[in-house]
XYZ file of C-alpha atoms in Angstrom:
769
model
C 9.634 40.700 -15.636
C 7.284 43.390 -14.325
C 4.300 44.859 -16.041
C 2.159 47.956 -15.614
C -1.236 47.760 -14.077
C -4.124 50.186 -14.413
C -6.814 49.227 -11.907
C -10.466 49.909 -12.469
C -13.159 50.171 -9.801
C -14.607 46.865 -10.965
C -11.258 45.139 -10.507
C -10.801 46.622 -7.072
C -14.254 45.604 -5.936
C -13.695 42.086 -7.245
C -10.309 41.890 -5.507
C -11.903 42.916 -2.202
C -14.632 40.311 -2.535
C -12.206 37.527 -3.405
C -9.686 38.447 -0.728
C -12.414 38.679 1.900
C -13.579 35.194 0.917
C -10.069 33.796 1.318
C -9.330 35.463 4.657
C -12.730 34.829 6.209
C -12.880 31.100 5.485
C -9.185 30.436 6.032
C -8.963 28.455 2.840
C -5.478 27.431 1.750
C -4.917 28.106 -1.927
C -1.439 26.713 -2.316
C -1.541 22.964 -2.781
C -4.035 23.051 -5.594
C -5.167 19.861 -7.276
C -4.644 21.452 -10.663
C -3.223 24.683 -11.914
C -5.509 27.552 -12.873
C -3.316 30.288 -14.304
C -4.116 33.699 -12.870
C -4.976 36.190 -15.540
C -4.570 33.582 -18.246
C -7.641 34.831 -20.047
C -7.533 38.528 -19.223
C -3.748 38.772 -19.368
C -3.475 41.562 -16.790
C -2.707 39.739 -13.579
C -5.158 42.045 -11.817
C -8.092 39.807 -11.068
C -9.561 36.361 -11.416
C -10.078 34.820 -14.827
C -13.414 35.668 -16.358
C -13.498 32.632 -18.643
C -13.261 28.862 -18.137
C -10.154 27.942 -16.097
C -7.525 26.026 -18.005
C -7.666 22.362 -17.032
C -4.645 20.638 -15.561
C -4.473 18.100 -18.358
C -5.495 19.491 -21.729
C -3.810 17.183 -24.182
C -3.325 17.358 -27.950
C -6.006 15.705 -30.012
C -3.440 13.987 -32.200
C -2.309 10.539 -31.135
C 1.173 11.247 -32.489
C 3.903 12.123 -30.031
C 4.394 15.923 -29.930
C 8.055 16.799 -30.228
C 8.352 20.311 -28.846
C 4.891 21.594 -28.045
C 1.318 20.352 -28.421
C -0.848 21.517 -31.279
C -3.029 24.565 -30.737
C -6.178 22.431 -31.091
C -6.440 20.615 -27.788
C -9.047 18.449 -26.097
C -9.683 18.069 -22.375
C -8.149 14.947 -20.904
C -9.492 12.833 -18.032
C -9.217 14.305 -14.517
C -5.767 13.841 -13.067
C -5.303 11.470 -10.132
C -3.557 13.334 -7.331
C -1.215 10.900 -5.599
C 0.458 11.186 -2.237
C 4.131 10.259 -2.805
C 4.345 8.658 0.638
C 1.355 6.453 -0.172
C 2.812 5.485 -3.560
C 6.139 4.525 -1.994
C 4.420 2.582 0.781
C 2.399 0.509 -1.670
C 5.417 -0.173 -3.849
C 7.543 -1.124 -0.840
C 5.076 -3.880 0.007
C 5.328 -5.394 -3.461
C 9.079 -4.845 -3.809
C 10.024 -6.269 -0.417
C 10.834 -2.939 1.203
C 10.361 -4.213 4.757
C 13.167 -5.266 7.064
C 12.775 -8.877 5.992
C 12.963 -10.101 2.406
C 10.503 -12.918 2.951
C 7.225 -13.177 4.801
C 4.176 -15.302 5.333
C 0.465 -15.333 5.214
C -2.059 -14.934 7.979
C -4.133 -18.031 8.547
C -7.644 -18.107 9.953
C -7.720 -20.758 12.630
C -5.286 -22.367 15.001
C -1.604 -22.023 14.277
C -0.684 -23.936 17.416
C 0.146 -27.518 16.739
C 1.705 -30.232 18.751
C 3.648 -33.272 17.694
C 4.868 -33.055 14.137
C 3.601 -36.504 13.168
C 0.045 -35.717 14.199
C 0.163 -32.266 12.618
C 0.981 -33.625 9.176
C -1.554 -36.424 9.336
C 0.342 -39.554 10.407
C -0.478 -41.161 13.756
C 0.820 -44.022 15.877
C -1.834 -46.641 16.624
C -2.142 -49.636 18.926
C -5.088 -51.294 17.244
C -7.450 -50.874 14.343
C -10.967 -52.193 14.049
C -13.941 -51.788 11.764
C -17.604 -52.686 11.592
C -16.838 -55.686 9.434
C -18.206 -54.081 6.270
C -15.287 -51.677 5.931
C -17.458 -48.561 6.034
C -16.549 -47.532 9.606
C -13.145 -47.901 11.267
C -11.113 -46.446 14.132
C -7.520 -46.297 15.364
C -6.407 -45.880 18.973
C -3.521 -43.471 19.529
C -0.534 -44.618 21.588
C -0.538 -43.007 25.068
C 3.129 -41.987 24.775
C 2.454 -40.185 21.512
C -0.476 -38.280 22.994
C 1.630 -37.377 26.040
C 4.419 -36.047 23.834
C 1.812 -34.151 21.855
C 0.600 -32.450 25.030
C 4.170 -31.639 26.078
C 4.877 -29.597 22.943
C 1.418 -28.102 22.458
C 0.859 -24.332 22.569
C -2.639 -23.715 23.886
C -5.003 -21.607 21.848
C -7.742 -19.234 23.051
C -10.406 -21.558 21.644
C -9.287 -24.541 23.755
C -11.142 -23.414 26.881
C -14.393 -23.051 24.977
C -13.873 -26.440 23.339
C -13.374 -28.070 26.745
C -16.510 -26.378 28.046
C -18.588 -27.747 25.138
C -17.260 -31.257 25.625
C -18.279 -31.165 29.294
C -21.891 -30.362 28.384
C -22.283 -31.940 24.939
C -21.275 -35.304 23.559
C -20.782 -33.995 20.007
C -18.875 -30.853 18.968
C -17.924 -29.515 15.531
C -14.485 -27.845 15.557
C -14.333 -25.445 12.605
C -11.280 -24.042 10.857
C -9.296 -24.269 7.610
C -7.367 -27.402 6.739
C -3.793 -27.529 7.970
C -4.368 -25.059 10.802
C -3.912 -27.478 13.706
C -7.537 -28.539 14.051
C -6.746 -32.227 14.366
C -4.137 -31.649 17.054
C -6.416 -29.408 19.087
C -9.301 -31.899 18.876
C -7.055 -34.795 19.852
C -5.826 -33.084 23.009
C -9.326 -31.898 23.927
C -10.531 -35.484 23.817
C -7.488 -36.586 25.851
C -8.271 -34.010 28.532
C -11.860 -35.283 28.648
C -11.227 -39.060 28.712
C -7.517 -39.668 29.323
C -4.333 -39.971 27.280
C -4.980 -43.638 26.454
C -8.592 -43.207 25.349
C -8.256 -41.189 22.156
C -9.423 -42.749 18.915
C -9.316 -41.510 15.326
C -12.561 -42.422 13.636
C -13.241 -42.904 9.938
C -16.428 -43.435 7.951
C -17.391 -43.356 4.301
C -20.575 -41.478 5.228
C -21.764 -40.008 8.514
C -24.957 -42.019 8.283
C -22.841 -45.193 8.601
C -22.063 -44.196 12.197
C -25.749 -44.480 13.041
C -25.830 -48.211 12.367
C -26.057 -50.751 15.144
C -22.661 -52.241 14.306
C -20.799 -48.930 14.444
C -17.935 -49.402 16.974
C -18.410 -46.598 19.541
C -17.124 -47.753 22.935
C -17.997 -46.207 26.275
C -15.406 -43.955 27.901
C -13.583 -43.107 24.660
C -13.352 -39.893 22.701
C -13.456 -39.989 18.912
C -11.991 -37.502 16.436
C -13.442 -37.558 12.932
C -11.995 -35.482 10.115
C -14.655 -34.489 7.537
C -13.817 -33.964 3.881
C -15.381 -31.139 1.835
C -17.671 -33.634 0.123
C -18.978 -35.006 3.414
C -19.349 -31.497 4.851
C -21.681 -30.498 2.032
C -23.963 -33.449 2.820
C -24.188 -32.887 6.574
C -27.542 -31.640 7.871
C -28.871 -30.768 11.284
C -30.762 -34.026 11.733
C -27.560 -36.037 11.170
C -25.755 -34.071 13.872
C -28.606 -34.576 16.326
C -28.663 -38.318 15.610
C -24.885 -38.601 16.030
C -25.046 -36.717 19.320
C -27.730 -39.099 20.539
C -25.654 -42.123 19.469
C -22.606 -40.775 21.333
C -24.686 -40.179 24.466
C -26.159 -43.672 24.302
C -22.734 -45.287 23.916
C -21.150 -43.195 26.684
C -18.551 -41.584 24.398
C -17.856 -38.151 22.917
C -17.196 -37.165 19.338
C -15.389 -34.160 17.772
C -16.012 -33.511 14.080
C -13.127 -31.615 12.490
C -13.577 -29.544 9.318
C -14.216 -26.149 7.812
C -17.776 -25.292 8.859
C -17.326 -21.578 8.081
C -19.884 -21.595 5.257
C -22.482 -23.416 7.346
C -21.827 -22.332 10.923
C -25.199 -20.587 11.074
C -26.890 -23.863 10.154
C -25.392 -25.654 13.145
C -25.502 -23.019 15.882
C -24.836 -24.645 19.240
C -22.683 -27.424 17.774
C -19.815 -25.412 16.200
C -16.751 -24.070 18.031
C -14.619 -21.631 16.030
C -10.933 -22.433 16.096
C -8.849 -19.447 17.254
C -5.121 -19.176 16.658
C -2.340 -19.302 19.164
C 0.626 -17.096 18.203
C 3.074 -18.813 15.883
C 5.913 -17.602 18.108
C 4.567 -19.711 20.984
C 4.383 -22.738 18.700
C 7.994 -22.108 17.703
C 9.128 -21.794 21.329
C 7.389 -24.968 22.434
C 8.708 -27.109 19.604
C 12.260 -25.828 19.587
C 12.573 -26.265 23.353
C 11.272 -29.807 22.986
C 13.746 -30.585 20.204
C 16.684 -29.221 22.219
C 15.934 -31.031 25.473
C 19.157 -32.624 26.739
C 21.372 -30.575 24.414
C 23.660 -27.662 25.225
C 22.651 -24.680 23.111
C 25.473 -22.427 24.351
C 29.093 -22.580 25.342
C 28.699 -23.840 28.878
C 32.116 -24.190 30.515
C 31.837 -27.162 32.858
C 28.298 -28.459 33.153
C 25.115 -27.476 31.342
C 22.113 -26.690 33.529
C 19.735 -26.386 30.570
C 19.159 -22.657 30.931
C 21.192 -22.039 27.788
C 18.341 -23.594 25.790
C 15.904 -20.969 27.052
C 18.378 -18.173 26.248
C 18.942 -19.578 22.782
C 15.222 -19.909 22.015
C 14.041 -16.603 23.515
C 16.985 -14.340 22.632
C 19.022 -15.771 19.774
C 16.033 -17.052 17.783
C 12.794 -15.293 18.712
C 14.436 -11.854 18.813
C 16.313 -12.383 15.557
C 14.958 -9.806 13.046
C 14.405 -12.289 10.235
C 12.751 -14.899 12.424
C 10.618 -12.457 14.419
C 9.247 -10.921 11.218
C 8.571 -14.386 9.829
C 6.695 -15.518 12.937
C 4.730 -12.255 13.037
C 3.271 -13.307 9.694
C 1.564 -16.268 11.417
C 2.811 -19.039 9.094
C 1.083 -22.394 8.911
C 1.899 -24.992 11.590
C 3.663 -27.348 9.208
C 5.868 -24.473 8.035
C 6.797 -23.559 11.599
C 7.774 -27.167 12.211
C 10.002 -27.129 9.132
C 11.811 -24.045 10.432
C 12.217 -25.645 13.848
C 13.657 -28.777 12.244
C 16.222 -26.891 10.182
C 17.379 -24.905 13.242
C 17.445 -27.882 15.625
C 19.788 -29.901 13.398
C 22.861 -27.728 14.017
C 21.710 -25.049 16.529
C 23.267 -22.160 14.533
C 24.006 -18.810 16.173
C 24.481 -15.211 15.041
C 25.712 -15.071 11.446
C 25.207 -18.784 10.861
C 21.567 -18.489 11.972
C 20.969 -15.501 9.691
C 22.531 -17.358 6.762
C 20.394 -20.422 7.413
C 17.199 -18.337 7.588
C 18.075 -16.342 4.463
C 18.417 -19.614 2.577
C 15.438 -21.474 3.984
C 12.623 -18.910 4.395
C 12.505 -17.762 0.747
C 12.432 -21.399 -0.395
C 9.505 -22.087 1.910
C 7.625 -19.045 0.670
C 8.270 -19.968 -2.951
C 6.974 -23.464 -2.336
C 3.735 -21.969 -1.099
C 3.473 -19.753 -4.186
C 4.016 -22.768 -6.424
C 1.267 -24.589 -4.561
C -1.117 -21.664 -5.148
C -0.510 -21.340 -8.897
C -0.180 -25.055 -9.687
C -3.925 -25.683 -9.636
C -3.710 -29.386 -10.533
C -1.289 -30.016 -7.712
C -3.747 -28.696 -5.138
C -6.378 -31.218 -6.152
C -9.175 -28.750 -5.376
C -12.528 -28.638 -7.091
C -13.047 -25.703 -9.457
C -16.488 -26.289 -10.884
C -17.383 -23.751 -13.549
C -13.836 -22.403 -14.043
C -11.007 -23.561 -16.251
C -7.565 -24.129 -14.791
C -6.265 -21.084 -16.697
C -8.984 -18.888 -15.194
C -8.245 -20.077 -11.662
C -4.508 -19.514 -12.035
C -5.047 -16.092 -13.613
C -7.409 -15.090 -10.798
C -4.854 -16.000 -8.150
C -2.126 -14.014 -9.878
C -4.515 -11.087 -10.315
C -5.104 -11.121 -6.555
C -1.368 -10.594 -6.061
C -1.165 -7.784 -8.623
C -4.407 -6.002 -7.670
C -4.365 -6.536 -3.914
C -6.927 -4.325 -2.221
C -9.147 -3.950 -5.293
C -12.785 -5.068 -5.657
C -13.258 -8.715 -6.507
C -15.068 -7.702 -9.719
C -11.974 -5.852 -10.987
C -9.716 -8.760 -10.045
C -12.007 -11.187 -11.862
C -12.123 -9.037 -14.997
C -8.332 -8.698 -15.024
C -8.009 -12.468 -14.603
C -10.269 -13.079 -17.589
C -8.149 -10.773 -19.711
C -5.021 -12.709 -18.734
C -6.633 -16.107 -19.253
C -7.702 -15.091 -22.764
C -4.753 -12.837 -23.555
C -4.190 -12.675 -27.298
C -7.843 -13.261 -28.159
C -9.990 -10.528 -29.641
C -12.937 -10.916 -27.267
C -11.708 -9.662 -23.914
C -15.029 -8.578 -22.429
C -15.918 -9.765 -18.944
C -18.265 -12.726 -18.860
C -20.332 -14.433 -16.220
C -22.354 -13.254 -13.237
C -20.778 -11.385 -10.293
C -18.701 -13.636 -8.070
C -20.148 -14.649 -4.735
C -18.841 -16.479 -1.671
C -18.634 -20.058 -2.952
C -17.220 -19.017 -6.337
C -14.580 -16.830 -4.679
C -13.623 -19.716 -2.389
C -13.185 -22.003 -5.396
C -11.042 -19.492 -7.248
C -8.829 -18.677 -4.276
C -8.301 -22.211 -3.007
C -7.495 -23.078 0.589
C -3.864 -21.910 0.610
C -4.471 -18.471 -0.874
C -7.657 -18.071 1.183
C -5.498 -18.212 4.285
C -3.213 -15.532 2.859
C -5.862 -12.949 1.984
C -8.706 -11.180 3.693
C -12.067 -10.378 2.161
C -13.306 -6.932 3.136
C -17.026 -6.339 2.711
C -17.689 -3.084 0.881
C -21.185 -2.404 -0.388
C -19.935 0.564 -2.425
C -17.887 -1.509 -4.889
C -18.901 -3.899 -7.619
C -19.131 -7.430 -6.250
C -19.608 -6.246 -2.675
C -16.112 -7.011 -1.348
C -12.413 -6.421 -1.788
C -9.568 -8.928 -1.629
C -6.384 -7.825 0.081
C -3.240 -9.244 1.652
C -2.369 -8.590 5.277
C 0.692 -6.466 6.004
C 2.739 -9.514 6.975
C 1.544 -11.370 3.884
C 2.783 -8.751 1.416
C 5.996 -10.660 0.531
C 3.914 -13.516 -0.859
C 2.689 -11.163 -3.602
C 6.115 -10.688 -5.152
C 6.888 -14.408 -4.885
C 3.662 -15.203 -6.731
C 4.784 -12.819 -9.459
C 8.174 -14.498 -9.602
C 6.669 -17.971 -9.961
C 4.255 -16.706 -12.611
C 7.129 -15.067 -14.497
C 9.374 -18.132 -14.472
C 6.926 -21.021 -14.765
C 3.535 -20.083 -16.203
C 3.562 -17.080 -18.540
C 6.108 -15.543 -20.879
C 7.452 -12.029 -20.143
C 5.693 -10.740 -23.251
C 2.332 -12.048 -22.057
C 2.664 -10.647 -18.544
C 3.986 -7.246 -19.609
C 1.359 -6.975 -22.333
C -1.372 -7.857 -19.851
C -0.142 -5.345 -17.271
C 0.171 -2.615 -19.903
C -3.379 -3.417 -20.995
C -4.561 -2.919 -17.399
C -2.751 0.417 -17.235
C -4.596 1.592 -20.337
C -7.897 0.856 -18.583
C -10.193 3.352 -16.924
C -9.737 2.646 -13.199
C -6.902 4.626 -11.537
C -6.297 2.133 -8.703
C -5.948 -0.743 -11.183
C -3.528 1.311 -13.288
C -1.363 2.074 -10.275
C -1.271 -1.547 -9.087
C -0.343 -2.809 -12.557
C 2.380 -0.153 -12.777
C 3.954 -1.458 -9.576
C 3.987 -4.985 -11.015
C 5.795 -3.798 -14.153
C 8.342 -2.039 -11.948
C 8.870 -5.273 -10.035
C 9.452 -7.192 -13.301
C 12.340 -4.933 -14.304
C 14.857 -6.961 -12.302
C 13.930 -9.994 -14.437
C 14.140 -8.233 -17.795
C 15.070 -4.565 -17.550
C 15.107 -3.991 -21.303
C 11.587 -5.362 -21.743
C 10.332 -3.292 -18.794
C 11.915 -0.103 -20.159
C 10.409 -0.754 -23.595
C 6.971 -1.179 -22.001
C 7.226 1.939 -19.843
C 8.490 3.894 -22.841
C 5.351 3.018 -24.775
C 3.152 4.005 -21.826
C 5.018 7.275 -21.340
C 4.209 8.285 -24.933
C 0.462 7.866 -24.398
C -1.744 10.922 -24.825
C -3.761 10.196 -21.663
C -2.373 11.789 -18.516
C -3.484 8.895 -16.303
C -1.462 6.423 -18.376
C 1.625 8.651 -18.221
C 1.169 8.913 -14.482
C 1.163 5.119 -14.245
C 4.348 5.076 -16.352
C 5.879 7.412 -13.776
C 4.957 4.931 -11.030
C 6.770 2.216 -12.998
C 9.901 4.403 -13.023
C 9.623 5.014 -9.275
C 9.226 1.276 -8.639
C 12.294 0.549 -10.740
C 14.359 3.214 -8.966
C 13.437 1.726 -5.577
C 15.485 -1.328 -6.541
C 19.196 -0.452 -6.078
C 20.394 -2.592 -8.972
C 18.261 -0.594 -11.421
C 18.827 2.972 -10.217
C 21.655 3.879 -12.565
C 19.744 2.541 -15.555
C 16.630 4.524 -14.631
C 18.593 7.712 -14.037
C 20.250 7.478 -17.460
C 16.899 6.834 -19.155
C 15.308 9.811 -17.423
C 18.214 12.000 -18.496
C 17.610 11.076 -22.136
C 13.880 11.731 -21.854
C 14.299 15.071 -20.072
C 16.804 16.341 -22.643
C 14.929 14.958 -25.643
C 12.266 16.618 -27.792
C 9.307 14.347 -26.902
C 6.853 16.376 -24.822
C 5.028 13.393 -23.333
C 8.258 11.696 -22.263
C 9.393 14.885 -20.556
C 6.033 15.165 -18.827
C 6.444 11.612 -17.522
C 9.849 12.562 -16.086
C 8.251 15.420 -14.152
C 5.519 13.125 -12.878
C 8.067 10.569 -11.679
C 9.863 13.200 -9.625
C 6.580 14.511 -8.234
C 5.520 11.104 -6.856
C 8.719 9.933 -5.242
C 11.925 10.231 -7.265
C 12.642 13.724 -5.908
C 13.307 12.068 -2.552
C 15.929 9.827 -4.084
C 17.713 12.272 -6.410
C 16.999 15.870 -5.272
C 19.931 17.437 -7.104
C 19.244 15.559 -10.325
C 15.581 16.514 -9.973
C 16.440 20.216 -10.061
C 18.448 19.772 -13.252
C 15.980 17.587 -15.126
C 12.888 19.469 -13.981
C 14.374 22.651 -15.412
C 14.848 20.881 -18.733
C 11.217 19.757 -18.617
C 10.004 23.237 -17.603
C 11.061 24.639 -20.996
C 8.249 22.734 -22.722
C 5.111 24.751 -23.436
C 3.091 21.623 -22.675
C 3.902 22.173 -18.992
C 1.924 25.424 -18.943
C -1.168 23.299 -18.418
C 0.390 20.833 -15.963
C 1.549 21.123 -12.365
C 3.945 18.163 -12.509
C 7.094 20.303 -12.484
C 5.866 22.310 -9.509
C 4.917 19.189 -7.590
C 8.352 17.745 -8.218
C 9.987 20.926 -6.926
C 7.746 20.933 -3.858
C 8.792 17.332 -3.174
C 12.437 18.444 -3.197
C 11.536 21.180 -0.707
C 9.468 18.935 1.562
C 12.294 16.462 1.980
C 14.713 18.901 3.562
C 16.374 20.519 0.550
C 15.009 24.071 0.801
C 18.563 25.439 1.006
C 19.260 24.056 -2.476
C 15.831 24.608 -3.987
C 15.365 28.321 -3.292
C 18.667 29.474 -4.908
C 17.933 27.206 -7.868
C 14.512 28.829 -8.308
C 16.091 32.269 -8.129
C 18.276 31.201 -11.040
C 15.121 30.085 -12.860
C 13.675 33.600 -12.515
C 16.603 35.017 -14.507
C 16.088 32.608 -17.392
C 15.319 34.062 -20.805
C 12.658 31.382 -21.173
C 9.299 32.643 -19.846
C 8.148 29.065 -19.175
C 10.974 28.517 -16.689
C 10.153 31.792 -14.929
C 6.519 30.743 -14.727
C 7.345 27.480 -12.929
C 9.542 29.287 -10.404
C 6.654 31.660 -9.665
C 4.154 28.825 -9.404
C 6.405 26.999 -6.948
C 6.736 30.087 -4.762
C 2.982 30.481 -4.788
C 2.511 26.914 -3.463
C 5.290 27.154 -0.860
C 3.935 30.482 0.396
C 0.813 28.734 1.666
C 2.834 26.469 3.976
C 3.034 27.396 7.658
C 5.564 26.357 10.266
C 4.720 23.643 12.769
C 3.809 24.331 16.392
C 4.864 26.252 18.385
C 5.856 28.507 15.463
C 2.611 28.040 13.544
C 2.164 31.827 13.267
C 5.204 31.929 10.948
C 4.979 31.392 7.203
C 7.330 28.465 6.690
C 9.506 30.309 4.188
C 9.973 33.245 6.584
C 10.790 30.829 9.381
C 13.535 29.335 7.190
C 14.853 32.871 6.671
C 14.814 33.395 10.428
C 16.797 30.173 10.876
C 19.190 31.334 8.125
C 18.403 28.266 6.039
C 17.551 30.478 3.052
C 18.361 34.133 2.240
C 15.740 36.852 2.443
C 17.085 38.351 -0.778
C 16.401 35.091 -2.618
C 12.901 34.886 -1.198
C 12.224 38.490 -2.218
C 13.342 37.733 -5.770
C 10.895 34.840 -6.005
C 8.061 36.951 -4.584
C 8.788 39.726 -7.064
C 8.531 37.269 -9.929
C 5.301 35.678 -8.683
C 3.707 39.088 -8.092
C 4.680 40.310 -11.551
C 3.806 37.490 -13.930
C 0.203 37.687 -15.159
C -0.361 33.964 -14.662
C 0.562 34.021 -10.964
C 0.017 37.616 -9.829
C -3.620 37.439 -8.759
C -3.315 34.652 -6.229
C 0.173 35.695 -5.095
C -1.067 39.150 -4.063
C -3.862 37.549 -2.099
C -1.386 35.251 -0.327
C 0.883 38.180 0.536
C -2.106 39.951 2.075
C -2.786 36.871 4.171
C 0.828 36.920 5.389
C 0.429 40.532 6.520
C -2.818 39.714 8.278
C -1.256 36.842 10.226
C 1.892 38.880 11.005
C -0.029 41.717 12.673
C 0.766 41.844 16.401
C 3.536 39.275 15.897
C 6.631 41.539 16.117
C 9.218 39.009 14.915
C 7.124 37.903 11.961
C 6.097 41.480 11.163
C 9.686 42.689 10.966
C 10.585 39.938 8.490
C 7.447 40.658 6.434
C 8.222 44.369 6.221
C 11.811 43.723 5.209
C 10.586 41.276 2.592
C 8.156 43.835 1.157
C 10.901 46.462 1.158
C 13.196 44.253 -0.917
C 10.377 43.186 -3.251
C 9.454 46.711 -4.313
C 12.982 48.144 -4.255
C 13.659 49.498 -7.726
C 10.373 48.117 -9.057
C 7.946 51.003 -9.784
C 5.309 48.706 -11.261
C 5.293 46.489 -8.180
C 5.212 49.520 -5.913
C 2.211 50.835 -7.847
C 0.468 47.466 -7.591
C 1.241 47.265 -3.840
C -0.274 50.705 -3.350
C -3.408 49.557 -5.182
C -3.683 46.424 -3.039
C -3.208 48.443 0.139
C -5.846 51.059 -0.667
C -8.492 49.046 -2.501
C -8.166 45.513 -1.107
C -6.368 45.173 2.204
C -7.612 48.338 3.970
C -11.326 47.603 3.419
C -10.881 44.004 4.591
C -8.385 44.608 7.433
C -9.265 48.046 8.847
C -7.631 47.330 12.238
C -4.344 45.909 10.925
C -1.595 48.198 12.245
C 1.019 46.519 10.051
C -0.562 48.079 6.973
C 0.503 51.510 8.244
C 4.109 50.345 8.138
C 3.577 49.015 4.607
C 2.231 52.408 3.564
C 5.343 54.106 4.993
C 7.508 51.709 2.939
C 5.637 52.744 -0.220
C 6.130 56.427 0.589
C 9.842 55.906 1.243
C 10.275 54.046 -2.040
C 8.325 56.741 -3.896
C 10.690 59.436 -2.705
């Protein structure tokens, strides 16, 4: 385990220079992005490599799966993507439904507050209907009782005050927001507040210019609400709005045009009021209270004073975990009304309410996903795109949430033409109108477009945190109704074999999600990816395994598969096992990780990878130091030099970790010794191995010097450091000789005022005797 060292003046001078650099700039050398083996070229362990460092991912040139070790002729692989396990798990949890609620909703842009259900879904009660005689202009007068009921159940939105202000000073206002967001209801009540509950009319016209005719029926003292279609909106110009405003002023009426003016709001500055949303929870409260008026919502003994309704709405319903998470997602008004209706029928409580929500909310979310992917059903215009391209784009948004629109578009084209030879991206970069057409109104309300000048296409498309559950439901609908499992898995595997790390990782999560639908097909796909020569593809395969293990029903199957891979002869499969533990599985199965990572550590391929070490560090970081350190001590006694090497590498990384405040002056490993979590004898054994092996000695000696520097004038830390050094060199002449060299030629010149070095020198003298 130990080796002799014969220092030369050149080595000593180089050691001083390197150590001074480390101590002076405070650089941490432990959590390295890739492993550079100390002394790998020189083979002495006495100084830094003098040749090109060995890359983290040097893979065999042959495409065939290496069985025991890679060929000697190797080529450099692509740079490895360093992943934060917490970030990987967080992203997967969003797709796999890891939140406290199994269903969720989208965020809508515009008003969620709506009033009477009939008005919200487009049917109105009228007292009379008239037209201009030619049938091109018509109006309907709303019943006063209906408008009054509408006002009773309405939840006011922040934009209402501004809308009222505009109507006081202008006779024509454009209320802008997406369809189905409560625009019509808000406009109706604004007109009622301006003119009275009995003076609200719904106006219709084939073209806006028809309203400018002499025969157009605009009566004085009435307010008119006109809903504009997308076709009419495209034809509106500023002159038309000015003429309509003049006509309304002349007739003594007011007019509110309702539609989505978002693409043209700068063209009509001064006329447009942006619709702002009222919280969905307030809409829910208002409607449920209205539906329960006159009912007893509790178990009142003698008489019901009505206060039980408030307790039921505010405590039993709004504070229910499932319902509060659902309402936090800001669902559409019509969806809130559906939930209110299903609750108001039987007024369920406790377990019955939870059961009702668990049945109804997923069905509602699935209906929305069906609406998004069934392009024909939406009846939206998609000029320039085929139905297959539109559907593929919408699914790609769910799979690649957060990615640039250009990457989503390219992935969609590959899915739309899957099975064809020509898979190259076609067409110009997507811009605003084209993106709107591809997304459609429903999905547009579920996603946000983030401007980013640094990415291709200039923006990213992402789901809000509360809208994450819609992603998995879109995948489910796609899996069951639109594409075969072979097509989807083949497409996702094709994305993983691409060049963009973020796309690979997102596609890997989608394959992991699919495993509950067809576990055998998912395992076959991940097995193929795990045999790939490219490290980035194997890393994505590891993410698939983590995603599968996050689903309780699949954990046993994944654990068995990993056991076969770790014990088998295929080097790339074993490497994938190590990667899976390094990016999350070590948190789930720490004890199994120690067993399988040792099996993987035997492979010579792992000399050039840090996956095993990262997996071991993950075990340590998640509170299992008491199990990890003794296991690593056992690794140091292995007859296999590769296993010893990984134990030493792990020690080298852990030695650069420091305790948290107020014990930040303690090396974390020594602090665990002080707390009796681990044994000092075990720690000394690991240090002796790391200081002895040529591939880890150089940097380990530097780290030990840093420990001694930080321990000076810290009596408690210094005593532990000295005892550690004593046990490290006990019975080890070669290590004692190396320590003496470090003390005289490296540490003394750099740390001339460190009193602790005098105690180290006395330890060397005692051991020499």
